[in-house]
Amino acid sequence: MEDAAVREGFDRATVERLAELWEGPEWLRRRRQQAWELFRSLPLPPPTHEAWRRTPPERLAWDGLGPVLQERGDEVARQGLDGLRGDGPALALHNGAVAGSWGAERLRRAGVVFCDLRTAAREWPDLLEPFLFRAGLRAEENAFTAQHVAFATGGVFLYVPAGVELEEPLVVADWVDGEGLVAPHTLVVLEPRSRATLVQRRTGPGTGLVNLGVELVVRDGAQLGYAQLQDLRGPVREFGVVRARVGRDATVRTLVASFGASLEKLFVESVLDSPGGASEMLGAFFADDAQHYDVHTLQEHQAPHTASDLLYKVALLGSARSVFAGLIRVHPGAQKTNAFQSNRNLLLSPEARADSKPELEIMANDLRCTHGSAVSRLEEPHLFYLQTRGLTRQQAVHMIVEGFFSEVLDRLPVERVRWWLEQKVAEKMGAEAPLGRVAALRGLLEEVAQSR
Amino acid sequence: MNERAPDLVIRNLRAKVEDLDREILKGVNLEVRKGEIHAIMGPNGSGKSTLANVLMGNPFYVITGGEVLYKGRDLLEMSPDERAREGLFIAFQYPVAIPGVNFASFLRTALSARRGYQNELIPVAEFQKILREKLDLLKLDPSIVTRYVNEGFSGGEKKRAEILQMAVLEPEMAILDETDSGLDIDAVKVVAENVNQLFDKAAGNLGIVLITHYSRILQYIRPHQVHVMLDGRIVISGGPELAEELEQTGYEGLQAQFAEVAAATPGDQPVRRAGKVFWVAH
Ligand SMILES: Nc1ncnc2c1ncn2[C@@H]1O[C@H](COP(=O)(O)OP(=O)(O)OP(=O)(O)O)[C@@H](O)[C@H]1O
Ligand SMILES: [Mg+2]
């Protein structure tokens, strides 16, 4: 494994070696070379920049870390799928290289492409060309995106042709280990009127830097569900952009959930550029010890009759720190827009700190827009009430935290993802298992509801 | 009265609120056995809810004196959850709403704790059976368990949800703090029937302390003893007829009686007179 994961420097030779690993077409090689030029010339964003004031860019510096060049994936990476994989299609990646793939052939018969990006670059370059490093994320945005494009180590590609509807969620696990830079990329293209759900988890003992890029292209009338679950175990730092482009009458529903890494700086954005587009953005973040999460969200309404609904929940333990900066931007002419934003933060210790900065940029006048944010602490009367029923204080806190996240959980259509989240919350609480397991009681609750 | 040692013994209990100097409980004495029902009546602000909360270990209150023995153990040393697991229960006068926490899963966790499960929960099927049985017993609208704990419950629903918890957890000693207030006449009757059912079903294994303002509920639930609390102390105890007397004379009448007895009694001691006990303390 060590042999396969040789680290290189941030130089032209590494860009070339990555291009060879990808065996991609010439246009891709050029895009990456251009990105490398940008990477050389772009300075880090200044710490005074509004988006970076609370997380100095130096904290994401790559001094001494080179990209991890992994030729083949190792079996170890398959455990990233544990608990999330049903019988459906799945893909395991190890620092970007394939470590296992299941069910892709069956999808192929419906014209669906579901594979790792290196394979895609070799076999489906024409499908990639209009979108890759174009549709969602561009090298020229800043030094980090330039780094991502130049040194993207691998990733996943999902293409669903027009009118094809996939019931079963597709699952991808990214296993990150080693000390270097891992830059996973995700490209999802849903052609008109198609439907799919992709669940992506990122985990592993890596200790270096992750530079993540996710491009979601949801064309007219298509419906995409995308869950991004992060429980990296090492003291890894992470930069990421998750950007969805939503077509006419199309819908994207994203969930971003983070539990691991020592530092995470994310930009999660939905661009609604055609009438009738809708975006649901859910977030669940739970940090402890000295973890630091800084998340920017953007609900970008460029066209009339578009809708966005954001709910981000953040719980903090220990001396964890979080920043939420959520912007709703409504462009001139984007009338009849509905935009909602809610950010809720729960502090579980006196040292934890959460900042919440909702922001509006409204350039239209006929719309509905609300936003709200709150930072709250545990309430003694709540804890006392639960304790008087026999729950230990620890259990009482756990139950309240589960309750805090339930508003997000209740909106998740994929049972396995709910289960995973409950499990992660329990881990953070130092418990062996979730308490509520509302999922386990669902049958009971339904029966009771019907018996009325 | 029963010769068995009392299961709950409160001796000269004093308590105050953390940041206030004034004592709220000024020496409460009470003994309760399983299989008994005691009613505590007293005007607003006399300290009834404070007593209930102190017995349950609400950290908001500070004990300034006295002791409480429960099943022979020092109750005041125990954490609230330990008290609950040992069978002490309180139905709150004002139950708090806990957003996001599903009632059924909360109750399942609570029952698991009460039944001594460690690091696991009572199996869903078993819990479901118990829950259904109790919902039927109490003739409760089952949809209540699908909601968040007390969130958006009407006053009456909250009180009945407390009794549902009592039914599921099967305590040995239950303090019901004004479970009858805020209920319409029919609901008082239903809740009283519920409490009687639970008491009968427990077959001598449940003691109840019923805090109330109204003698109405005492027409349905016959207490073995009635205690009158005035200004942080239980001053007079008697049989069920004390509630009727209270109805006639009001607290003022009883207070006057007590003052008279106290003036004629030199030391601090219980004085028995006309079927009542006057707890004289100077
Ligand atoms: N948390 C508190 N903070 C300040 N004062 C309190 C607090 N709790 C109780 N008190 C005071 O202690 C006294 C007794 O209150 P308590 O609630 O025990 O009365 P009660 O007998 O239950 O009254 P009610 O019949 O109205 O329910 C009152 O004067 C009340 O204001
Ligand atoms: Mg009261």
PDB file of N, CA and C in Angstrom, chain B residues 39-79:
ATOM      1  N   ALA B  39     -53.092  13.132  50.298  1.00  0.00           N
ATOM      2  CA  ALA B  39     -53.353  14.371  49.568  1.00  0.00           C
ATOM      3  C   ALA B  39     -52.683  15.522  50.301  1.00  0.00           C
ATOM      4  N   ILE B  40     -52.055  16.401  49.543  1.00  0.00           N
ATOM      5  CA  ILE B  40     -51.526  17.629  50.136  1.00  0.00           C
ATOM      6  C   ILE B  40     -52.276  18.799  49.528  1.00  0.00           C
ATOM      7  N   MET B  41     -52.876  19.608  50.398  1.00  0.00           N
ATOM      8  CA  MET B  41     -53.603  20.770  49.921  1.00  0.00           C
ATOM      9  C   MET B  41     -52.976  22.015  50.534  1.00  0.00           C
ATOM     10  N   GLY B  42     -53.027  23.088  49.804  1.00  0.00           N
ATOM     11  CA  GLY B  42     -52.453  24.314  50.349  1.00  0.00           C
ATOM     12  C   GLY B  42     -52.619  25.444  49.367  1.00  0.00           C
ATOM     13  N   PRO B  43     -52.640  26.660  49.884  1.00  0.00           N
ATOM     14  CA  PRO B  43     -52.854  27.807  48.992  1.00  0.00           C
ATOM     15  C   PRO B  43     -51.693  27.996  48.013  1.00  0.00           C
ATOM     16  N   ASN B  44     -51.917  28.817  47.022  1.00  0.00           N
ATOM     17  CA  ASN B  44     -50.873  29.145  46.047  1.00  0.00           C
ATOM     18  C   ASN B  44     -49.639  29.623  46.777  1.00  0.00           C
ATOM     19  N   GLY B  45     -48.513  29.130  46.336  1.00  0.00           N
ATOM     20  CA  GLY B  45     -47.255  29.636  46.876  1.00  0.00           C
ATOM     21  C   GLY B  45     -46.873  29.057  48.219  1.00  0.00           C
ATOM     22  N   SER B  46     -47.627  28.058  48.707  1.00  0.00           N
ATOM     23  CA  SER B  46     -47.302  27.512  50.029  1.00  0.00           C
ATOM     24  C   SER B  46     -46.104  26.562  49.968  1.00  0.00           C
ATOM     25  N   GLY B  47     -45.722  26.124  48.773  1.00  0.00           N
ATOM     26  CA  GLY B  47     -44.504  25.316  48.653  1.00  0.00           C
ATOM     27  C   GLY B  47     -44.742  23.881  48.201  1.00  0.00           C
ATOM     28  N   LYS B  48     -45.934  23.589  47.716  1.00  0.00           N
ATOM     29  CA  LYS B  48     -46.265  22.210  47.335  1.00  0.00           C
ATOM     30  C   LYS B  48     -45.391  21.726  46.178  1.00  0.00           C
ATOM     31  N   SER B  49     -45.303  22.546  45.129  1.00  0.00           N
ATOM     32  CA  SER B  49     -44.489  22.136  43.972  1.00  0.00           C
ATOM     33  C   SER B  49     -43.015  22.099  44.330  1.00  0.00           C
ATOM     34  N   THR B  50     -42.629  23.000  45.211  1.00  0.00           N
ATOM     35  CA  THR B  50     -41.235  22.988  45.654  1.00  0.00           C
ATOM     36  C   THR B  50     -40.925  21.667  46.340  1.00  0.00           C
ATOM     37  N   LEU B  51     -41.837  21.223  47.188  1.00  0.00           N
ATOM     38  CA  LEU B  51     -41.642  19.940  47.866  1.00  0.00           C
ATOM     39  C   LEU B  51     -41.503  18.814  46.830  1.00  0.00           C
ATOM     40  N   ALA B  52     -42.395  18.802  45.862  1.00  0.00           N
ATOM     41  CA  ALA B  52     -42.357  17.750  44.836  1.00  0.00           C
ATOM     42  C   ALA B  52     -41.028  17.774  44.095  1.00  0.00           C
ATOM     43  N   ASN B  53     -40.591  18.971  43.713  1.00  0.00           N
ATOM     44  CA  ASN B  53     -39.338  19.112  42.960  1.00  0.00           C
ATOM     45  C   ASN B  53     -38.117  18.732  43.785  1.00  0.00           C
ATOM     46  N   VAL B  54     -38.149  19.102  45.046  1.00  0.00           N
ATOM     47  CA  VAL B  54     -37.028  18.765  45.925  1.00  0.00           C
ATOM     48  C   VAL B  54     -36.946  17.253  46.095  1.00  0.00           C
ATOM     49  N   LEU B  55     -38.104  16.621  46.228  1.00  0.00           N
ATOM     50  CA  LEU B  55     -38.102  15.162  46.376  1.00  0.00           C
ATOM     51  C   LEU B  55     -37.540  14.480  45.128  1.00  0.00           C
ATOM     52  N   MET B  56     -37.733  15.107  43.971  1.00  0.00           N
ATOM     53  CA  MET B  56     -37.266  14.509  42.726  1.00  0.00           C
ATOM     54  C   MET B  56     -35.826  14.926  42.410  1.00  0.00           C
ATOM     55  N   GLY B  57     -35.275  15.872  43.194  1.00  0.00           N
ATOM     56  CA  GLY B  57     -33.867  16.238  43.008  1.00  0.00           C
ATOM     57  C   GLY B  57     -33.635  17.358  42.016  1.00  0.00           C
ATOM     58  N   ASN B  58     -34.601  18.253  41.875  1.00  0.00           N
ATOM     59  CA  ASN B  58     -34.405  19.382  40.968  1.00  0.00           C
ATOM     60  C   ASN B  58     -33.229  20.242  41.452  1.00  0.00           C
ATOM     61  N   PRO B  59     -32.170  20.358  40.616  1.00  0.00           N
ATOM     62  CA  PRO B  59     -30.959  21.066  41.050  1.00  0.00           C
ATOM     63  C   PRO B  59     -31.187  22.559  41.275  1.00  0.00           C
ATOM     64  N   PHE B  60     -32.365  23.030  40.893  1.00  0.00           N
ATOM     65  CA  PHE B  60     -32.682  24.440  41.062  1.00  0.00           C
ATOM     66  C   PHE B  60     -32.857  24.805  42.541  1.00  0.00           C
ATOM     67  N   TYR B  61     -33.160  23.798  43.355  1.00  0.00           N
ATOM     68  CA  TYR B  61     -33.418  24.061  44.770  1.00  0.00           C
ATOM     69  C   TYR B  61     -32.260  23.582  45.635  1.00  0.00           C
ATOM     70  N   VAL B  62     -32.041  24.291  46.722  1.00  0.00           N
ATOM     71  CA  VAL B  62     -30.960  23.947  47.638  1.00  0.00           C
ATOM     72  C   VAL B  62     -31.575  23.479  48.963  1.00  0.00           C
ATOM     73  N   ILE B  63     -31.114  22.334  49.432  1.00  0.00           N
ATOM     74  CA  ILE B  63     -31.614  21.828  50.715  1.00  0.00           C
ATOM     75  C   ILE B  63     -30.894  22.584  51.837  1.00  0.00           C
ATOM     76  N   THR B  64     -31.656  23.120  52.751  1.00  0.00           N
ATOM     77  CA  THR B  64     -31.023  23.869  53.841  1.00  0.00           C
ATOM     78  C   THR B  64     -31.137  23.144  55.175  1.00  0.00           C
ATOM     79  N   GLY B  65     -31.866  22.033  55.195  1.00  0.00           N
ATOM     80  CA  GLY B  65     -31.948  21.275  56.433  1.00  0.00           C
ATOM     81  C   GLY B  65     -32.874  20.082  56.300  1.00  0.00           C
ATOM     82  N   GLY B  66     -32.771  19.157  57.274  1.00  0.00           N
ATOM     83  CA  GLY B  66     -33.676  18.016  57.311  1.00  0.00           C
ATOM     84  C   GLY B  66     -33.172  16.837  56.505  1.00  0.00           C
ATOM     85  N   GLU B  67     -34.002  15.792  56.444  1.00  0.00           N
ATOM     86  CA  GLU B  67     -33.588  14.614  55.699  1.00  0.00           C
ATOM     87  C   GLU B  67     -34.781  13.907  55.076  1.00  0.00           C
ATOM     88  N   VAL B  68     -34.474  13.086  54.074  1.00  0.00           N
ATOM     89  CA  VAL B  68     -35.511  12.306  53.417  1.00  0.00           C
ATOM     90  C   VAL B  68     -34.986  10.888  53.232  1.00  0.00           C
ATOM     91  N   LEU B  69     -35.737   9.931  53.734  1.00  0.00           N
ATOM     92  CA  LEU B  69     -35.379   8.532  53.531  1.00  0.00           C
ATOM     93  C   LEU B  69     -36.379   7.906  52.571  1.00  0.00           C
ATOM     94  N   TYR B  70     -35.852   7.206  51.558  1.00  0.00           N
ATOM     95  CA  TYR B  70     -36.717   6.510  50.622  1.00  0.00           C
ATOM     96  C   TYR B  70     -36.268   5.063  50.573  1.00  0.00           C
ATOM     97  N   LYS B  71     -37.162   4.163  50.896  1.00  0.00           N
ATOM     98  CA  LYS B  71     -36.832   2.742  51.000  1.00  0.00           C
ATOM     99  C   LYS B  71     -35.576   2.551  51.873  1.00  0.00           C
ATOM    100  N   GLY B  72     -35.496   3.359  52.914  1.00  0.00           N
ATOM    101  CA  GLY B  72     -34.399   3.231  53.861  1.00  0.00           C
ATOM    102  C   GLY B  72     -33.108   3.918  53.445  1.00  0.00           C
ATOM    103  N   ARG B  73     -33.095   4.502  52.240  1.00  0.00           N
ATOM    104  CA  ARG B  73     -31.870   5.158  51.771  1.00  0.00           C
ATOM    105  C   ARG B  73     -32.001   6.672  51.831  1.00  0.00           C
ATOM    106  N   ASP B  74     -30.858   7.328  51.902  1.00  0.00           N
ATOM    107  CA  ASP B  74     -30.849   8.789  51.906  1.00  0.00           C
ATOM    108  C   ASP B  74     -31.193   9.298  50.509  1.00  0.00           C
ATOM    109  N   LEU B  75     -32.418   9.732  50.348  1.00  0.00           N
ATOM    110  CA  LEU B  75     -32.883  10.132  49.017  1.00  0.00           C
ATOM    111  C   LEU B  75     -32.111  11.327  48.484  1.00  0.00           C
ATOM    112  N   LEU B  76     -31.756  12.245  49.386  1.00  0.00           N
ATOM    113  CA  LEU B  76     -31.151  13.496  48.941  1.00  0.00           C
ATOM    114  C   LEU B  76     -29.752  13.289  48.373  1.00  0.00           C
ATOM    115  N   GLU B  77     -29.173  12.122  48.635  1.00  0.00           N
ATOM    116  CA  GLU B  77     -27.859  11.799  48.072  1.00  0.00           C
ATOM    117  C   GLU B  77     -27.959  11.292  46.634  1.00  0.00           C
ATOM    118  N   MET B  78     -29.166  10.926  46.223  1.00  0.00           N
ATOM    119  CA  MET B  78     -29.327  10.279  44.922  1.00  0.00           C
ATOM    120  C   MET B  78     -29.583  11.304  43.812  1.00  0.00           C
ATOM    121  N   SER B  79     -29.085  10.991  42.594  1.00  0.00           N
ATOM    122  CA  SER B  79     -29.356  11.863  41.454  1.00  0.00           C
ATOM    123  C   SER B  79     -30.812  11.676  41.027  1.00  0.00           C
TER     124      SER B  79
END
